[in-house]
GROMACS .gro file of N, CA and C in nm:
model
  363
    1GLN      N    1   1.103  -1.394   0.900
    1GLN     CA    2   1.121  -1.303   0.823
    1GLN      C    3   1.009  -1.252   0.757
    2VAL      N    4   0.974  -1.094   0.707
    2VAL     CA    5   0.812  -1.061   0.665
    2VAL      C    6   0.841  -1.077   0.593
    3GLN      N    7   0.752  -1.043   0.385
    3GLN     CA    8   0.804  -0.992   0.303
    3GLN      C    9   0.691  -0.926   0.272
    4LEU      N   10   0.738  -0.818   0.173
    4LEU     CA   11   0.604  -0.775   0.106
    4LEU      C   12   0.582  -0.770   0.003
    5VAL      N   13   0.525  -0.825  -0.129
    5VAL     CA   14   0.552  -0.847  -0.260
    5VAL      C   15   0.391  -0.793  -0.299
    6GLU      N   16   0.478  -0.627  -0.428
    6GLU     CA   17   0.329  -0.616  -0.470
    6GLU      C   18   0.348  -0.700  -0.585
    7SER      N   19   0.209  -0.622  -0.674
    7SER     CA   20   0.217  -0.637  -0.795
    7SER      C   21   0.055  -0.546  -0.773
    8GLY      N   22   0.078  -0.580  -0.966
    8GLY     CA   23  -0.089  -0.477  -1.019
    8GLY      C   24   0.028  -0.339  -1.098
    9GLY      N   25   0.169  -0.291  -1.088
    9GLY     CA   26   0.147  -0.169  -1.127
    9GLY      C   27   0.136  -0.213  -1.267
   10GLY      N   28   0.195  -0.015  -1.353
   10GLY     CA   29   0.185  -0.051  -1.489
   10GLY      C   30   0.221   0.115  -1.570
   11LEU      N   31   0.166   0.100  -1.679
   11LEU     CA   32   0.112   0.228  -1.771
   11LEU      C   33  -0.007   0.206  -1.807
   12VAL      N   34  -0.033   0.285  -1.751
   12VAL     CA   35  -0.221   0.352  -1.817
   12VAL      C   36  -0.278   0.490  -1.836
   13GLN      N   37  -0.381   0.528  -1.938
   13GLN     CA   38  -0.361   0.640  -1.928
   13GLN      C   39  -0.443   0.665  -1.838
   14ALA      N   40  -0.505   0.855  -1.867
   14ALA     CA   41  -0.480   0.899  -1.773
   14ALA      C   42  -0.679   0.898  -1.786
   15GLY      N   43  -0.719   0.879  -1.628
   15GLY     CA   44  -0.912   0.837  -1.657
   15GLY      C   45  -0.850   0.700  -1.641
   16GLY      N   46  -0.787   0.653  -1.705
   16GLY     CA   47  -0.763   0.460  -1.630
   16GLY      C   48  -0.768   0.453  -1.541
   17SER      N   49  -0.767   0.261  -1.490
   17SER     CA   50  -0.784   0.230  -1.364
   17SER      C   51  -0.618   0.106  -1.326
   18LEU      N   52  -0.639   0.128  -1.202
   18LEU     CA   53  -0.559   0.043  -1.213
   18LEU      C   54  -0.550  -0.034  -1.088
   19ARG      N   55  -0.514  -0.154  -1.009
   19ARG     CA   56  -0.551  -0.248  -0.888
   19ARG      C   57  -0.379  -0.276  -0.829
   20LEU      N   58  -0.388  -0.228  -0.743
   20LEU     CA   59  -0.248  -0.246  -0.683
   20LEU      C   60  -0.227  -0.332  -0.598
   21SER      N   61  -0.194  -0.475  -0.578
   21SER     CA   62  -0.220  -0.630  -0.448
   21SER      C   63  -0.070  -0.610  -0.375
   22CYS      N   64  -0.095  -0.636  -0.230
   22CYS     CA   65   0.106  -0.656  -0.152
   22CYS      C   66   0.007  -0.774  -0.091
   23VAL      N   67   0.116  -0.882  -0.057
   23VAL     CA   68   0.097  -0.979  -0.026
   23VAL      C   69   0.215  -0.981   0.127
   24ALA      N   70   0.147  -0.978   0.233
   24ALA     CA   71   0.298  -1.032   0.353
   24ALA      C   72   0.328  -1.171   0.371
   25SER      N   73   0.340  -1.232   0.416
   25SER     CA   74   0.435  -1.381   0.364
   25SER      C   75   0.513  -1.379   0.499
   26GLY      N   76   0.513  -1.503   0.558
   26GLY     CA   77   0.656  -1.507   0.714
   26GLY      C   78   0.574  -1.557   0.811
   27SER      N   79   0.615  -1.565   0.929
   27SER     CA   80   0.550  -1.595   1.048
   27SER      C   81   0.482  -1.463   1.125
   28ILE      N   82   0.396  -1.447   1.030
   28ILE     CA   83   0.283  -1.333   1.077
   28ILE      C   84   0.215  -1.349   1.201
   29TYR      N   85   0.219  -1.301   1.306
   29TYR     CA   86   0.128  -1.378   1.411
   29TYR      C   87   0.031  -1.240   1.380
   30SER      N   88   0.019  -1.111   1.391
   30SER     CA   89  -0.098  -1.005   1.371
   30SER      C   90  -0.039  -0.946   1.325
   31ILE      N   91  -0.124  -0.817   1.218
   31ILE     CA   92  -0.087  -0.735   1.160
   31ILE      C   93  -0.200  -0.669   1.187
   32HIS      N   94  -0.120  -0.489   1.229
   32HIS     CA   95  -0.207  -0.412   1.308
   32HIS      C   96  -0.247  -0.299   1.157
   33VAL      N   97  -0.145  -0.271   1.055
   33VAL     CA   98  -0.144  -0.163   1.008
   33VAL      C   99  -0.092  -0.204   0.861
   34MET      N  100  -0.246  -0.154   0.762
   34MET     CA  101  -0.142  -0.245   0.685
   34MET      C  102  -0.127  -0.043   0.526
   35ALA      N  103  -0.063   0.007   0.447
   35ALA     CA  104  -0.094   0.109   0.393
   35ALA      C  105  -0.055   0.139   0.256
   36TRP      N  106  -0.097   0.189   0.179
   36TRP     CA  107   0.034   0.259   0.039
   36TRP      C  108   0.077   0.380   0.050
   37TYR      N  109   0.210   0.388   0.022
   37TYR     CA  110   0.253   0.505  -0.002
   37TYR      C  111   0.306   0.535  -0.150
   38ARG      N  112   0.329   0.622  -0.217
   38ARG     CA  113   0.456   0.699  -0.370
   38ARG      C  114   0.509   0.710  -0.296
   39GLN      N  115   0.625   0.744  -0.352
   39GLN     CA  116   0.705   0.843  -0.400
   39GLN      C  117   0.722   0.893  -0.584
   40ALA      N  118   0.741   1.023  -0.599
   40ALA     CA  119   0.721   1.022  -0.770
   40ALA      C  120   0.889   1.067  -0.748
   41PRO      N  121   0.950   1.099  -0.882
   41PRO     CA  122   1.114   1.080  -0.898
   41PRO      C  123   1.092   1.235  -0.779
   42GLY      N  124   1.279   1.206  -0.799
   42GLY     CA  125   1.240   1.413  -0.651
   42GLY      C  126   1.114   1.436  -0.568
   43LYS      N  127   1.078   1.365  -0.584
   43LYS     CA  128   0.977   1.392  -0.364
   43LYS      C  129   0.993   1.290  -0.267
   44GLN      N  130   0.953   1.323  -0.179
   44GLN     CA  131   0.938   1.280  -0.082
   44GLN      C  132   0.862   1.153  -0.062
   45ARG      N  133   0.871   1.066  -0.026
   45ARG     CA  134   0.764   0.933   0.012
   45ARG      C  135   0.677   0.990   0.127
   46ASP      N  136   0.504   1.026   0.012
   46ASP     CA  137   0.419   1.007   0.078
   46ASP      C  138   0.251   0.878   0.112
   47LEU      N  139   0.162   0.972   0.157
   47LEU     CA  140   0.126   0.846   0.252
   47LEU      C  141  -0.012   0.870   0.143
   48VAL      N  142  -0.062   0.730   0.110
   48VAL     CA  143  -0.175   0.708  -0.003
   48VAL      C  144  -0.259   0.707   0.085
   49ALA      N  145  -0.284   0.581   0.142
   49ALA     CA  146  -0.395   0.524   0.180
   49ALA      C  147  -0.300   0.450   0.303
   50VAL      N  148  -0.433   0.424   0.410
   50VAL     CA  149  -0.404   0.370   0.545
   50VAL      C  150  -0.519   0.301   0.562
   51ILE      N  151  -0.489   0.166   0.629
   51ILE     CA  152  -0.615   0.100   0.698
   51ILE      C  153  -0.526   0.034   0.834
   52GLU      N  154  -0.580   0.028   0.977
   52GLU     CA  155  -0.572  -0.006   1.030
   52GLU      C  156  -0.659  -0.195   1.121
   53VAL      N  157  -0.647  -0.248   1.119
   53VAL     CA  158  -0.723  -0.372   1.135
   53VAL      C  159  -0.820  -0.301   1.245
   54GLY      N  160  -0.978  -0.341   1.092
   54GLY     CA  161  -1.079  -0.293   1.239
   54GLY      C  162  -1.121  -0.167   1.248
   55GLY      N  163  -1.044  -0.081   1.193
   55GLY     CA  164  -1.073   0.059   1.196
   55GLY      C  165  -1.128   0.119   1.027
   56MET      N  166  -1.096   0.253   1.000
   56MET     CA  167  -1.189   0.258   0.888
   56MET      C  168  -1.076   0.344   0.838
   57PRO      N  169  -1.068   0.304   0.710
   57PRO     CA  170  -0.907   0.350   0.606
   57PRO      C  171  -0.883   0.533   0.613
   58ASN      N  172  -0.815   0.549   0.610
   58ASN     CA  173  -0.812   0.691   0.582
   58ASN      C  174  -0.659   0.756   0.433
   59TYR      N  175  -0.719   0.851   0.287
   59TYR     CA  176  -0.694   0.862   0.239
   59TYR      C  177  -0.580   1.016   0.234
   60ALA      N  178  -0.490   1.021   0.123
   60ALA     CA  179  -0.481   1.141   0.099
   60ALA      C  180  -0.560   1.279   0.032
   61ASP      N  181  -0.583   1.391   0.081
   61ASP     CA  182  -0.651   1.372   0.027
   61ASP      C  183  -0.684   1.494  -0.148
   62VAL      N  184  -0.542   1.425  -0.184
   62VAL     CA  185  -0.530   1.365  -0.356
   62VAL      C  186  -0.607   1.288  -0.401
   63VAL      N  187  -0.656   1.179  -0.332
   63VAL     CA  188  -0.646   1.095  -0.403
   63VAL      C  189  -0.796   1.010  -0.322
   64LYS      N  190  -0.854   1.114  -0.237
   64LYS     CA  191  -1.005   1.095  -0.183
   64LYS      C  192  -1.121   1.095  -0.270
   65GLY      N  193  -1.202   0.997  -0.284
   65GLY     CA  194  -1.314   0.963  -0.387
   65GLY      C  195  -1.210   0.934  -0.584
   66ARG      N  196  -1.104   0.870  -0.506
   66ARG     CA  197  -1.051   0.754  -0.700
   66ARG      C  198  -0.949   0.710  -0.616
   67PHE      N  199  -0.963   0.639  -0.508
   67PHE     CA  200  -0.844   0.548  -0.423
   67PHE      C  201  -0.983   0.497  -0.384
   68THR      N  202  -0.974   0.339  -0.345
   68THR     CA  203  -1.015   0.326  -0.197
   68THR      C  204  -0.918   0.180  -0.193
   69ILE      N  205  -0.853   0.128  -0.043
   69ILE     CA  206  -0.806   0.068   0.009
   69ILE      C  207  -0.834  -0.017   0.045
   70SER      N  208  -0.820  -0.160   0.059
   70SER     CA  209  -0.911  -0.292   0.096
   70SER      C  210  -0.822  -0.394   0.135
   71GLY      N  211  -0.844  -0.480   0.255
   71GLY     CA  212  -0.773  -0.497   0.278
   71GLY      C  213  -0.819  -0.702   0.310
   72ASP      N  214  -0.740  -0.823   0.312
   72ASP     CA  215  -0.830  -0.985   0.318
   72ASP      C  216  -0.722  -0.974   0.512
   73SER      N  217  -0.772  -1.038   0.568
   73SER     CA  218  -0.686  -1.014   0.623
   73SER      C  219  -0.622  -1.182   0.706
   74ASP      N  220  -0.744  -1.303   0.619
   74ASP     CA  221  -0.700  -1.369   0.606
   74ASP      C  222  -0.648  -1.466   0.520
   75GLU      N  223  -0.564  -1.328   0.396
   75GLU     CA  224  -0.558  -1.409   0.314
   75GLU      C  225  -0.374  -1.254   0.371
   76ASN      N  226  -0.429  -1.189   0.409
   76ASN     CA  227  -0.275  -1.048   0.459
   76ASN      C  228  -0.249  -1.011   0.353
   77THR      N  229  -0.335  -0.942   0.287
   77THR     CA  230  -0.310  -0.897   0.171
   77THR      C  231  -0.412  -0.758   0.167
   78VAL      N  232  -0.319  -0.646   0.110
   78VAL     CA  233  -0.382  -0.498   0.088
   78VAL      C  234  -0.402  -0.530  -0.055
   79TYR      N  235  -0.492  -0.443  -0.078
   79TYR     CA  236  -0.553  -0.316  -0.238
   79TYR      C  237  -0.500  -0.225  -0.214
   80LEU      N  238  -0.533  -0.171  -0.368
   80LEU     CA  239  -0.490  -0.051  -0.390
   80LEU      C  240  -0.570  -0.015  -0.492
   81GLN      N  241  -0.769  -0.001  -0.493
   81GLN     CA  242  -0.832   0.047  -0.668
   81GLN      C  243  -0.739   0.175  -0.649
   82MET      N  244  -0.696   0.168  -0.796
   82MET     CA  245  -0.720   0.329  -0.753
   82MET      C  246  -0.795   0.361  -0.920
   83ASN      N  247  -0.832   0.484  -0.957
   83ASN     CA  248  -0.981   0.491  -1.063
   83ASN      C  249  -0.946   0.670  -1.091
   84ASN      N  250  -0.972   0.688  -1.199
   84ASN     CA  251  -0.966   0.802  -1.304
   84ASN      C  252  -0.840   0.842  -1.214
   85LEU      N  253  -0.750   0.756  -1.263
   85LEU     CA  254  -0.595   0.783  -1.275
   85LEU      C  255  -0.540   0.973  -1.319
   86LYS      N  256  -0.434   0.988  -1.286
   86LYS     CA  257  -0.414   1.144  -1.303
   86LYS      C  258  -0.264   1.121  -1.351
   87PRO      N  259  -0.220   1.217  -1.422
   87PRO     CA  260  -0.096   1.187  -1.478
   87PRO      C  261   0.007   1.227  -1.367
   88GLU      N  262  -0.015   1.329  -1.305
   88GLU     CA  263   0.072   1.331  -1.095
   88GLU      C  264  -0.028   1.172  -1.032
   89ASP      N  265  -0.027   1.133  -1.026
   89ASP     CA  266  -0.081   1.011  -0.978
   89ASP      C  267   0.105   0.899  -1.005
   90THR      N  268   0.117   0.929  -1.106
   90THR     CA  269   0.272   0.875  -1.165
   90THR      C  270   0.393   0.852  -1.027
   91ALA      N  271   0.436   0.762  -0.967
   91ALA     CA  272   0.497   0.743  -0.900
   91ALA      C  273   0.553   0.566  -0.880
   92VAL      N  274   0.620   0.523  -0.743
   92VAL     CA  275   0.683   0.414  -0.740
   92VAL      C  276   0.573   0.404  -0.583
   93TYR      N  277   0.482   0.319  -0.600
   93TYR     CA  278   0.428   0.271  -0.471
   93TYR      C  279   0.464   0.161  -0.388
   94TYR      N  280   0.463   0.245  -0.284
   94TYR     CA  281   0.533   0.098  -0.174
   94TYR      C  282   0.424  -0.009  -0.052
   95CYS      N  283   0.393  -0.054  -0.070
   95CYS     CA  284   0.302  -0.134   0.103
   95CYS      C  285   0.366  -0.155   0.189
   96TYR      N  286   0.341  -0.091   0.314
   96TYR     CA  287   0.369  -0.114   0.428
   96TYR      C  288   0.279  -0.127   0.520
   97THR      N  289   0.375  -0.215   0.623
   97THR     CA  290   0.276  -0.272   0.680
   97THR      C  291   0.359  -0.256   0.830
   98LEU      N  292   0.259  -0.245   0.993
   98LEU     CA  293   0.336  -0.252   1.091
   98LEU      C  294   0.254  -0.398   1.185
   99LEU      N  295   0.355  -0.486   1.270
   99LEU     CA  296   0.283  -0.634   1.223
   99LEU      C  297   0.314  -0.701   1.364
  100GLN      N  298   0.282  -0.742   1.390
  100GLN     CA  299   0.405  -0.860   1.478
  100GLN      C  300   0.434  -0.996   1.460
  101THR      N  301   0.530  -1.081   1.441
  101THR     CA  302   0.557  -1.167   1.417
  101THR      C  303   0.576  -1.306   1.592
  102TYR      N  304   0.558  -1.453   1.561
  102TYR     CA  305   0.553  -1.541   1.620
  102TYR      C  306   0.711  -1.507   1.692
  103ARG      N  307   0.877  -1.425   1.628
  103ARG     CA  308   0.923  -1.392   1.718
  103ARG      C  309   0.957  -1.304   1.761
  104ASN      N  310   0.867  -1.207   1.679
  104ASN     CA  311   0.932  -1.000   1.756
  104ASN      C  312   0.774  -1.022   1.789
  105THR      N  313   0.740  -1.001   1.885
  105THR     CA  314   0.602  -1.012   1.969
  105THR      C  315   0.569  -0.795   1.901
  106VAL      N  316   0.698  -0.729   1.947
  106VAL     CA  317   0.730  -0.598   1.908
  106VAL      C  318   0.675  -0.547   1.782
  107PRO      N  319   0.570  -0.483   1.775
  107PRO     CA  320   0.568  -0.423   1.616
  107PRO      C  321   0.623  -0.321   1.530
  108TYR      N  322   0.670  -0.399   1.457
  108TYR     CA  323   0.795  -0.375   1.389
  108TYR      C  324   0.707  -0.316   1.230
  109GLU      N  325   0.794  -0.243   1.121
  109GLU     CA  326   0.730  -0.181   0.977
  109GLU      C  327   0.859  -0.244   0.896
  110VAL      N  328   0.733  -0.311   0.784
  110VAL     CA  329   0.769  -0.334   0.667
  110VAL      C  330   0.796  -0.296   0.567
  111TRP      N  331   0.806  -0.274   0.447
  111TRP     CA  332   0.815  -0.228   0.361
  111TRP      C  333   0.836  -0.375   0.228
  112GLY      N  334   0.731  -0.280   0.152
  112GLY     CA  335   0.738  -0.384   0.007
  112GLY      C  336   0.851  -0.317  -0.075
  113GLN      N  337   0.870  -0.370  -0.186
  113GLN     CA  338   0.981  -0.311  -0.311
  113GLN      C  339   0.912  -0.212  -0.330
  114GLY      N  340   0.803  -0.226  -0.411
  114GLY     CA  341   0.756  -0.076  -0.490
  114GLY      C  342   0.739  -0.138  -0.635
  115THR      N  343   0.620  -0.040  -0.641
  115THR     CA  344   0.588  -0.088  -0.797
  115THR      C  345   0.549   0.032  -0.895
  116GLN      N  346   0.590   0.036  -0.998
  116GLN     CA  347   0.577   0.137  -1.083
  116GLN      C  348   0.433   0.160  -1.067
  117VAL      N  349   0.365   0.314  -1.160
  117VAL     CA  350   0.281   0.349  -1.204
  117VAL      C  351   0.346   0.397  -1.256
  118THR      N  352   0.271   0.446  -1.408
  118THR     CA  353   0.289   0.562  -1.510
  118THR      C  354   0.126   0.585  -1.540
  119VAL      N  355   0.125   0.712  -1.619
  119VAL     CA  356  -0.016   0.703  -1.611
  119VAL      C  357   0.026   0.853  -1.707
  120SER      N  358   0.018   0.834  -1.835
  120SER     CA  359   0.011   0.882  -1.966
  120SER      C  360  -0.061   1.014  -1.942
  121SER      N  361  -0.051   1.132  -2.007
  121SER     CA  362  -0.200   1.233  -2.047
  121SER      C  363  -0.230   1.205  -2.199
   0.00000   0.00000   0.00000
């Protein structure tokens, strides 16, 4: 069974920075996609940034130029560097992956438990 564990959330003032990390653990055969989503209170969960192994990252328009997604395939880790944070970035941030395990070679989705990011004005 694969688990995603996020860290790095917290409280920061507007204009500040945070770096989120997400580590995938378990019997992982191959990771295809890693991404970050976020969900603000009363709103749907939205894609923030996504990176496919061997591909270029993509970002939601509202975070372009401020957020950077990167990955370490050797460590099964994905990061989200968030700069120039705004109060509207406040949300629970969820790590997502599409992967295969040695037991299940059909790609399937795994979600992290979420980490709170709060940006004060």
